[in-house]
Short mmCIF file of C-alpha atoms in Angstrom, two decimals:
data_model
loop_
_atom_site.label_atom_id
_atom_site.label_comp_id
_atom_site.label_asym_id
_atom_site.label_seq_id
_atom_site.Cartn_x
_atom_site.Cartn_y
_atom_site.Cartn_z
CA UNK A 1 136.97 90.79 105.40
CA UNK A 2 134.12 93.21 104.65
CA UNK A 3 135.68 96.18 105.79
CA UNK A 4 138.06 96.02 102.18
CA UNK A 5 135.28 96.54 99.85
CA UNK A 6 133.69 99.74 101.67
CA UNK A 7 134.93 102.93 100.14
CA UNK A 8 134.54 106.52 102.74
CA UNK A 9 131.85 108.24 102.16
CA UNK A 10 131.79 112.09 100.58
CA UNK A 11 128.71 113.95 101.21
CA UNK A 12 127.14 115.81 98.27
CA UNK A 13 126.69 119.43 97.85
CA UNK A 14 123.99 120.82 100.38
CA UNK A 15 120.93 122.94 100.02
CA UNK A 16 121.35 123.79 103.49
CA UNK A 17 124.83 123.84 105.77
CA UNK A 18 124.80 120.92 107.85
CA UNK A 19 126.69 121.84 111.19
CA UNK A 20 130.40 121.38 111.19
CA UNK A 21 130.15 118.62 113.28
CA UNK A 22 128.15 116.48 111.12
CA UNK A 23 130.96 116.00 108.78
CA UNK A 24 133.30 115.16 110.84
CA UNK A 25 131.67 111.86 111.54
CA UNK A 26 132.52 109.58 108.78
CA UNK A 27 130.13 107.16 107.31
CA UNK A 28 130.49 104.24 104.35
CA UNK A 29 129.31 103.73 101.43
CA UNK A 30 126.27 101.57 100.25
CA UNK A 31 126.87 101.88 96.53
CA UNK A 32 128.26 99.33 95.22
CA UNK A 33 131.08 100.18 93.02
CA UNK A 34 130.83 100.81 89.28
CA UNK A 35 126.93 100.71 90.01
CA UNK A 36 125.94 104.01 88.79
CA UNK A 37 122.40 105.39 90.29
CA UNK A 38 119.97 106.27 87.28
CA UNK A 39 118.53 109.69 88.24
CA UNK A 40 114.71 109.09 87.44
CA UNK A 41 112.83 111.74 89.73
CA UNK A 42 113.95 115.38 89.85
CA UNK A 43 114.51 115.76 93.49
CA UNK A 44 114.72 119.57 93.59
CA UNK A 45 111.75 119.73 91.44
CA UNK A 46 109.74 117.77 93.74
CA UNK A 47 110.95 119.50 96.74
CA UNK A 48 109.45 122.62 94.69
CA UNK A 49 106.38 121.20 94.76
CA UNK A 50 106.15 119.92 98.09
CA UNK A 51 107.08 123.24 99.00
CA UNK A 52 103.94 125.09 97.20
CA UNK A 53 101.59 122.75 97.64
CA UNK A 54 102.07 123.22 101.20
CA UNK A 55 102.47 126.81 100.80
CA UNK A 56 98.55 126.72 100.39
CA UNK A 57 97.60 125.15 103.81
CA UNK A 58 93.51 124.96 103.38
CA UNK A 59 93.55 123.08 100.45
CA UNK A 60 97.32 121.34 101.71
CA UNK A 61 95.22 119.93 104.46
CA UNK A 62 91.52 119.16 102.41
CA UNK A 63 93.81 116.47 100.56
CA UNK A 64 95.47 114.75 103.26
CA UNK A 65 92.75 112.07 103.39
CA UNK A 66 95.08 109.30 101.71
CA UNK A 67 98.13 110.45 103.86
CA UNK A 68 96.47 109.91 106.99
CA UNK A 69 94.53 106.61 106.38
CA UNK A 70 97.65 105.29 105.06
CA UNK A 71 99.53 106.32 108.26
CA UNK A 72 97.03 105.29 110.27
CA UNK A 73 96.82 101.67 108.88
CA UNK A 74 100.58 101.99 109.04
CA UNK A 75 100.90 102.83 113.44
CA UNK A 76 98.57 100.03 113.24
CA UNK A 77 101.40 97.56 111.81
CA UNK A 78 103.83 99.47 114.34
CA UNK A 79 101.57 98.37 117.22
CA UNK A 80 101.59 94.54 116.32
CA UNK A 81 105.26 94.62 117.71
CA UNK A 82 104.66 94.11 121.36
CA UNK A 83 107.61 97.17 122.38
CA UNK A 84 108.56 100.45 123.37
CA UNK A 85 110.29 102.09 121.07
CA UNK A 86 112.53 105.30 122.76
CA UNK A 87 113.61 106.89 119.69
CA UNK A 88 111.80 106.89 116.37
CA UNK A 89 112.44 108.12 113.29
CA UNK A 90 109.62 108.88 110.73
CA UNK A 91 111.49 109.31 107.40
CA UNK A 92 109.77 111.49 104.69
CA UNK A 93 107.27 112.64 107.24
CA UNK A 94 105.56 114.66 104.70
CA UNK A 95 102.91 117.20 106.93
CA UNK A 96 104.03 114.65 110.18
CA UNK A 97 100.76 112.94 108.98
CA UNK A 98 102.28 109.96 110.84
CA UNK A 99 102.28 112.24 114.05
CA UNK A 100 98.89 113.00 114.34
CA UNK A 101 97.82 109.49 113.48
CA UNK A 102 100.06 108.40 116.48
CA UNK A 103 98.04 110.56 118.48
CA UNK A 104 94.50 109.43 118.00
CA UNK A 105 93.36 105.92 119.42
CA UNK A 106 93.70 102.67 117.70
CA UNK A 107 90.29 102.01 115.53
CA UNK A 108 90.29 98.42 116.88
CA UNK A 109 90.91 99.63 120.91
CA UNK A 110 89.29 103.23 121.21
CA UNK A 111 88.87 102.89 125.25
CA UNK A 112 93.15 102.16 125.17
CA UNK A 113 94.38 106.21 124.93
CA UNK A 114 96.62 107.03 122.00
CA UNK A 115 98.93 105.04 120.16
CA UNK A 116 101.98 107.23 120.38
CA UNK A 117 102.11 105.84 124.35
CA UNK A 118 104.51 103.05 122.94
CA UNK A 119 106.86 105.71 121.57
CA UNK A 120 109.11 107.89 123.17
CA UNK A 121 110.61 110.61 120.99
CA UNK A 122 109.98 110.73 117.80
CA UNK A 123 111.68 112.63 115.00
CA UNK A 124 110.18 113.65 111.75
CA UNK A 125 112.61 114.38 108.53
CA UNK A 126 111.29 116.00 105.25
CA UNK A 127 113.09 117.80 102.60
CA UNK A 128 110.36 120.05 102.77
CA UNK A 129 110.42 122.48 105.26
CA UNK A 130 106.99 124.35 104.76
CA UNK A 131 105.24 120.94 104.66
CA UNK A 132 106.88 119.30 107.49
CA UNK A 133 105.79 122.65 109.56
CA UNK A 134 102.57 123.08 108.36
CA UNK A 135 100.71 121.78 111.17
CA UNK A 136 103.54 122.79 113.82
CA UNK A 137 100.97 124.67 115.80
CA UNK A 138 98.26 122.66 116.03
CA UNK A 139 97.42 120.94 119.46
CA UNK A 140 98.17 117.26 118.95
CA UNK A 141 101.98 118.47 118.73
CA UNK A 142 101.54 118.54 122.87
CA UNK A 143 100.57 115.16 123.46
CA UNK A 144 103.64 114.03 121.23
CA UNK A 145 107.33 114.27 122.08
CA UNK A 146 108.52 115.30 118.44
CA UNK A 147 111.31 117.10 116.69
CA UNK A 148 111.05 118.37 113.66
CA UNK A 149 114.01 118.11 111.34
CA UNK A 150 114.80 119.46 107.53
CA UNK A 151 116.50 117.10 105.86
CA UNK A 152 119.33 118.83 103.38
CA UNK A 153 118.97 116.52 100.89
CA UNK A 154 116.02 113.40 101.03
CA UNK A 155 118.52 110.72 99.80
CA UNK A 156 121.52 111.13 102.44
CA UNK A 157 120.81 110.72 105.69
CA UNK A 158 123.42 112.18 108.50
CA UNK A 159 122.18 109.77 111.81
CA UNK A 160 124.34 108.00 113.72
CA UNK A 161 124.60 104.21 113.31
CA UNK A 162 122.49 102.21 116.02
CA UNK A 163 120.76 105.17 117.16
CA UNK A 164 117.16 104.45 116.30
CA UNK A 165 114.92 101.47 117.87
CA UNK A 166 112.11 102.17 114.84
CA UNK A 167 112.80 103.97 111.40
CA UNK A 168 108.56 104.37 110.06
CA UNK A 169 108.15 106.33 106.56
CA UNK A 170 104.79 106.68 104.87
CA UNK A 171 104.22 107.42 101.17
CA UNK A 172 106.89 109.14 100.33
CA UNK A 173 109.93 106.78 99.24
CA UNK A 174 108.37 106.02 95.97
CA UNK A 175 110.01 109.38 95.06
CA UNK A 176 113.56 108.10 95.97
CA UNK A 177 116.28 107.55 93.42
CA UNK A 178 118.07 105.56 95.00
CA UNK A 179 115.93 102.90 97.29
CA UNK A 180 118.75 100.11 97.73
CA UNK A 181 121.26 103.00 99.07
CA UNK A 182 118.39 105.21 101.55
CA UNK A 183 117.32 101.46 102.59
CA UNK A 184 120.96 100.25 103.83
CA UNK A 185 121.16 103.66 105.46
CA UNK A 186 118.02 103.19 107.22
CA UNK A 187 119.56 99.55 108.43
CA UNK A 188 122.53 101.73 109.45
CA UNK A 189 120.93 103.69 111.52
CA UNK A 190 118.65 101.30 113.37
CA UNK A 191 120.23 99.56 116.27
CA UNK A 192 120.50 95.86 116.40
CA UNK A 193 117.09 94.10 116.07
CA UNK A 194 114.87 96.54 115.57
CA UNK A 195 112.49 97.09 112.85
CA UNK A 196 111.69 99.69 109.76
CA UNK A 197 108.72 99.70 108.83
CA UNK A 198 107.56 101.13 105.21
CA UNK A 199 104.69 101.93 103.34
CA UNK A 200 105.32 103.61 99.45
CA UNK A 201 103.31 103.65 96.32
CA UNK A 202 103.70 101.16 93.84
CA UNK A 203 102.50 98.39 91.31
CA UNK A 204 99.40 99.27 89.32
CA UNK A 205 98.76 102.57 91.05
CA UNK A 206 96.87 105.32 89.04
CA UNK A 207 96.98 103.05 86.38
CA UNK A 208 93.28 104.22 85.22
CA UNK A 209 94.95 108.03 85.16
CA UNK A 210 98.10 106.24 83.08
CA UNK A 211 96.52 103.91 80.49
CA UNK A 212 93.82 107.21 79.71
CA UNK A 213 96.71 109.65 78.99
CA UNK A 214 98.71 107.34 76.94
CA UNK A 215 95.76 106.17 74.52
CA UNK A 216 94.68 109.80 74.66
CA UNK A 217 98.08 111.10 73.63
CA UNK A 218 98.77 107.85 71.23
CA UNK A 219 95.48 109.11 69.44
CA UNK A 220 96.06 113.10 69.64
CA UNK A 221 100.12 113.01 69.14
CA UNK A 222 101.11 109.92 67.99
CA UNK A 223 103.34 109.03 70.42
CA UNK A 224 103.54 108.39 74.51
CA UNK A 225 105.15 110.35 77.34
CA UNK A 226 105.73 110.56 81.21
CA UNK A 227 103.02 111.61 82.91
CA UNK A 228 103.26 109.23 85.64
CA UNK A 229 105.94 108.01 87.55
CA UNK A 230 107.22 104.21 86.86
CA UNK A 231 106.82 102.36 90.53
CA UNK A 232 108.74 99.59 92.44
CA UNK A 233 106.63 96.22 92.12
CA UNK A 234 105.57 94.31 94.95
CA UNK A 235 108.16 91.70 93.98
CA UNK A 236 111.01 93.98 93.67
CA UNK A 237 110.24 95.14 97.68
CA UNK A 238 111.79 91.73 98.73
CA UNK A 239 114.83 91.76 97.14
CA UNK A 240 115.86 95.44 97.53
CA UNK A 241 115.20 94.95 101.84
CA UNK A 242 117.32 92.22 101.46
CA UNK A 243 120.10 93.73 99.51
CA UNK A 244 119.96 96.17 102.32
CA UNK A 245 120.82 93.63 104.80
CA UNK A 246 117.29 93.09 106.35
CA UNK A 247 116.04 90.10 107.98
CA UNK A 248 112.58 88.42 108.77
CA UNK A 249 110.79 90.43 106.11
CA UNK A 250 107.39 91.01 105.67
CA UNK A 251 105.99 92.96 102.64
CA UNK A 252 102.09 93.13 101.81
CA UNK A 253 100.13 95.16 99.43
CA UNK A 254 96.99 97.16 100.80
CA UNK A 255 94.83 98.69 97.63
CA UNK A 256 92.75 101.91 98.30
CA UNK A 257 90.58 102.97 95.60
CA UNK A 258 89.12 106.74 95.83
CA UNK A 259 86.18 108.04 93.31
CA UNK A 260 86.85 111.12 91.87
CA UNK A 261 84.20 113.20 89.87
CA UNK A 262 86.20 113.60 86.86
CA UNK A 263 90.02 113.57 86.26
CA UNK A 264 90.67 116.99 86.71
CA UNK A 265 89.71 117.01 90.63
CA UNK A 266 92.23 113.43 90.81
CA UNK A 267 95.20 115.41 89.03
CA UNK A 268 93.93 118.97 91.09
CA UNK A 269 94.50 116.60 94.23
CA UNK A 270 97.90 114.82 93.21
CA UNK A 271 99.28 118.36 92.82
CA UNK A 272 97.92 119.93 96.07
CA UNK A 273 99.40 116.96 97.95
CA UNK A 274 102.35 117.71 96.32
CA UNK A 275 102.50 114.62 94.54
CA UNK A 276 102.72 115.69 90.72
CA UNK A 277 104.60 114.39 87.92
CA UNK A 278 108.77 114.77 88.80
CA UNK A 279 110.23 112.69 86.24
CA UNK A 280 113.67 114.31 85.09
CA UNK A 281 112.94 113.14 81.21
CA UNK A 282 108.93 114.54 81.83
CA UNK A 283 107.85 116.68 78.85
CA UNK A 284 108.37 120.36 80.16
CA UNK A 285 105.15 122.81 80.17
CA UNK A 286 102.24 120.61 81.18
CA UNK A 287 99.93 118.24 79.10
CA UNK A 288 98.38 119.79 75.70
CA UNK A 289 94.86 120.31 76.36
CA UNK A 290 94.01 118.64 73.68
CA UNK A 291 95.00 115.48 75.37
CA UNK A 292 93.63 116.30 78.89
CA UNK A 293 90.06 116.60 76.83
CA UNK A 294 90.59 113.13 75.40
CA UNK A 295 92.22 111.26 78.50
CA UNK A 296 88.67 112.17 80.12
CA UNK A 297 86.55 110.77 77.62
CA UNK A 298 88.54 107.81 77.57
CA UNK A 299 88.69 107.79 81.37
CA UNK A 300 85.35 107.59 82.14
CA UNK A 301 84.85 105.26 79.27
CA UNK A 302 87.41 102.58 80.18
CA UNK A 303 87.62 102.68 83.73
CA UNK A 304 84.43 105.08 84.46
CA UNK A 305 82.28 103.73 87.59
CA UNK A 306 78.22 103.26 86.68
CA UNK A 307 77.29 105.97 89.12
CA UNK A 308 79.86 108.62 87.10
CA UNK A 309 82.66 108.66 89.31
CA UNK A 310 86.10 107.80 88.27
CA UNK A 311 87.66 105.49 90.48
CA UNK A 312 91.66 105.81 91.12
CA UNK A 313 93.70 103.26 92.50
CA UNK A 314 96.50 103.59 94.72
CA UNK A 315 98.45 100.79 95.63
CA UNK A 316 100.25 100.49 98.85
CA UNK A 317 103.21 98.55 99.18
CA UNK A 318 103.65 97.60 102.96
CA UNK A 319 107.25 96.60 104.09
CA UNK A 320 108.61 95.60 107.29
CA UNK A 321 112.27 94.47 107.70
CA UNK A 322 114.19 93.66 110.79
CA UNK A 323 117.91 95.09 111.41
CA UNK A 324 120.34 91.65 112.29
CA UNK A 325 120.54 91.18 115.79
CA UNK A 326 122.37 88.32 118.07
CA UNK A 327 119.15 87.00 119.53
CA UNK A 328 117.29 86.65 116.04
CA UNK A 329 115.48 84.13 115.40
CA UNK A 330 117.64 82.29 112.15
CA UNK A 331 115.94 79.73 110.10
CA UNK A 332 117.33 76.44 110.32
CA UNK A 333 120.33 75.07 108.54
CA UNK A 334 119.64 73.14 105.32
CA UNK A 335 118.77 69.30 106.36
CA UNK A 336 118.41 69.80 110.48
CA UNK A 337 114.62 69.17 110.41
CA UNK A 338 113.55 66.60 112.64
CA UNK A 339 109.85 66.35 111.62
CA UNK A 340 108.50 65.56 108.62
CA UNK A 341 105.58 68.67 107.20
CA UNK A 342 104.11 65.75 105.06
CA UNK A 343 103.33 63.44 108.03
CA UNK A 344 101.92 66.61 109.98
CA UNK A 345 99.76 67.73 106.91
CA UNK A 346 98.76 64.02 106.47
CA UNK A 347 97.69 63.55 109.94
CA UNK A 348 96.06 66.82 110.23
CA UNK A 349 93.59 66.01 107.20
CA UNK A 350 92.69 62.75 108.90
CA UNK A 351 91.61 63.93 112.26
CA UNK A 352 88.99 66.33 110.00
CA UNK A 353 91.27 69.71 109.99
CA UNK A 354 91.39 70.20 114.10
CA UNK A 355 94.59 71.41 115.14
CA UNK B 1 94.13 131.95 97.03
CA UNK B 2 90.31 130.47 96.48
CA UNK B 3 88.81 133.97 95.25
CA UNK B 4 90.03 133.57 91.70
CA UNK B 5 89.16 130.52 89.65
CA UNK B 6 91.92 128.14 88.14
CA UNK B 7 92.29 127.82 84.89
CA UNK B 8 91.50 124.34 85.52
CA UNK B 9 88.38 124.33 87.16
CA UNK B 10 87.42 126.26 83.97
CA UNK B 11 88.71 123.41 81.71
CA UNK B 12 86.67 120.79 84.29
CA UNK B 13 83.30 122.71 83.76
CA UNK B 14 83.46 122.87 80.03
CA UNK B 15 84.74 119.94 79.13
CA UNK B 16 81.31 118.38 81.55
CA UNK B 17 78.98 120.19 79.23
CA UNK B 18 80.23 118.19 76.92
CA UNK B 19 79.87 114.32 77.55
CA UNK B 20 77.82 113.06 75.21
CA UNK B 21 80.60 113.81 72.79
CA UNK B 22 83.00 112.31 75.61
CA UNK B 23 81.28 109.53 75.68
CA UNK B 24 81.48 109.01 71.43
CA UNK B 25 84.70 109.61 71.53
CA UNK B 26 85.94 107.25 74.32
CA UNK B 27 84.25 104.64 72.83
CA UNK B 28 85.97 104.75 69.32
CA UNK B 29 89.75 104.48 71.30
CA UNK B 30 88.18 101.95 73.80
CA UNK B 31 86.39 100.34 71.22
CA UNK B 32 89.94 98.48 69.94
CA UNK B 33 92.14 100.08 72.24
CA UNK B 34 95.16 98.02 71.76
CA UNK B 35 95.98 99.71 68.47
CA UNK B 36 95.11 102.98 68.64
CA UNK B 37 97.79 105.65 66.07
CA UNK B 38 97.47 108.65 65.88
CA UNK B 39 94.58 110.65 64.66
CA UNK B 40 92.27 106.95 65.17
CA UNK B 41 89.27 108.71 65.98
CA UNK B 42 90.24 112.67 65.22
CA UNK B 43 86.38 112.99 63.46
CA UNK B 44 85.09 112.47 67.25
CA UNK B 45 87.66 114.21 68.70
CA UNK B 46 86.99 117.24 66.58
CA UNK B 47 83.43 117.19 67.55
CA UNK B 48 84.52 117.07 71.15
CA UNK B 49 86.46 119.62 70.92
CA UNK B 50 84.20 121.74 68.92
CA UNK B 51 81.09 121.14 71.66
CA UNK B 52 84.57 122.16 74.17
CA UNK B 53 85.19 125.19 72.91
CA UNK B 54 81.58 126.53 72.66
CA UNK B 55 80.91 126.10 76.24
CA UNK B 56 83.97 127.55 77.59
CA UNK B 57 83.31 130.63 75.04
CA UNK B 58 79.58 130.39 76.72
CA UNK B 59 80.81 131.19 80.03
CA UNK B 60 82.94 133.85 79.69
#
């Protein structure tokens, strides 16, 4: 019996008031017991920047050229599943990036219309209120069906369970606390068989910005602090869908590099897209200027392009999981295959590779 | 908001008057970067941040 070991669920304290009738509905918990959550990423602090980054919406929108690519390649992955999807949630929509990319034609099929003609409504959650309407009046909100919602706090989600046929979020779960918790939520809300799909930062990205500030603070200071946030590896993805109770999972890694004249216009960028430094145990006040000299010295020495640019690497963790469903396809039990892959291999190597 | 120049774009302009000196100076910490302590290459540094402070007096 797995009913025993689920404990009710209390909501925490809210920015906002949720409706009354949200609480009534009673949910379970995904934490497993005596499993405390480490708190690594001030989530009020990075709702404070979201909010003032967007606050500014020229320069807001001048840096949303990795947002968009990323959702872009990311409708692309949504496509490959041959569906309509009714009702779709895009979690951590950021500026609804993932809206307007929906809207534009596939790169591979430009004659085919837009993308978003496979989905029917979709609804875009943020914490971030100013963000998520930032670009509410511009035109390619008409030739969507969306709904914009706030999201009282970005780690507890208040859907129904089996109430979405596709939960998308782009580039913004690498700021989660929590991932195994928002992921079994996610499963919670899907409905039987149907797919999240996931892109977040991760691995080795900004590691050129990382390695520069801690040699150029080991040097000035003596010593090494936060500046960047730690990631989720690719090979941690796996295991955390599954804890979440996914199936048939698919996780791949996408690297986009961007050159940057110097390191002041990549960190001037990472705070205008809202995406600075929100580590609770950061060190308060900004880095000494002393170090921001050095880290660009030793930027464009270590990692410095020949043409002067410094390149900055983001890596992309892509992750697409599959809610359990009767009609699944299961793998096999242990011991039922009837064919041998050796004889198959063999024989395929002696007819000269033809299938 | 654009009128007024950050104090960072500032900081960017001086500091790129300056890269010959950036350039000595990263290569003393990459030069044997895997132990670098504190104060490895403060002679460079000092230079850097000598040839720093000139040009962002120069521009004001």
């Amino acid at each position: 019996m797995n009913t025993l070991s689920i404990r009710a669920f209390i909501p925490p304290l809210r920015r906002r008031c949720a409706p009354p009738s949200l609480h009534a509905i009673r949910r379970y918990a995904v934490q497993a017991p005596g499993a405390p959550t480490m708190e690594i990423f001030s989530q009020q602090h990075k709702w404070m920047q979201k909010e003032r980054a967007a606050a500014d919406v020229e320069t807001s929108r001048n840096v949303d050229y990795l947002r968009d690519e990323v959702a872009s390649r990311l409708c692309e992955r949504l496509l490959d599943i041959n569906r309509h999807f009714p009702r779709v949630l895009d979690l951590g929509a950021n500026a609804c990036n993932l809206a307007r990319m929906l809207t534009l034609p596939s790169p591979e099929t430009p004659d085919a219309g837009p993308r978003s003609s496979r989905i029917g409504k979709l609804i875009a959650a943020d914490s971030s209120e100013t963000l998520l309407y930032r670009d509410a009046d511009l035109p390619f909100n008409k030739e969507i069906d969306i709904q914009r919602e706030v999201l009282p706090a970005s780690e507890t989600l208040s859907y129904e369970a089996n109430s979405f046929d596709a939960v998308l979020s782009s580039m913004s779960m690498h700021w989660i606390n929590d991932l195994p918790s928002i992921l079994a939520q996610v499963n919670n809300a899907l409905k039987p068989d149907c797919p999240f799909i996931g892109v977040m930062m991760g691995g080795d990205s900004l590691f050129e910005l990382r390695t520069s500030l801690q040699l150029a603070e080991l040097d000035r200071r003596g010593g090494v602090s936060t500046h960047t946030s730690p990631l989720a590896d690719v090979r941690d993805i796996g295991g955390l869908l599954q804890r979440a109770g996914f199936n048939l999972l698919t996780v791949d890694v996408d690297d986009i590099v961007v050159d940057f004249p110097d390191s002041f216009a990549l960190m001037k960028d990472l705070q205008a897209m809202g995406e600075s430094n929100a580590v609770i145990a950061r060190e308060k006040g900004g880095i000494h200027k002393d170090v921001l000299l050095a880290a660009e010295g030793i930027y464009r020495e270590l990692h410095g392009n020949e043409d002067g640019t410094l390149p900055a690497t983001f890596r992309l963790i892509y992750m697409i999981g599959w809610k359990q469903g009767p009609n699944q396809a299961k793998p096999l039990e242990r011991g039922t295959g009837m064919f041998s892959i050796k004889d198959y291999l063999e024989k395929d190597g002696k007819d000269g590779g033809d299938k | 908001m654009s009128s007024r120049t950050r104090p960072i774009d500032k900081f960017a302009t001086a500091a790129a008057k300056c890269s010959k000196e950036a350039s000595l100076y990263g290569k003393c910490i990459v030069a044997d970067y895997n132990n670098v302590y504190k104060d490895k290459c403060s002679v460079e540094f000092l230079r850097l941040k000598d040839c720093f402070l000139a040009a962002s007096k120069r521009r004001t």
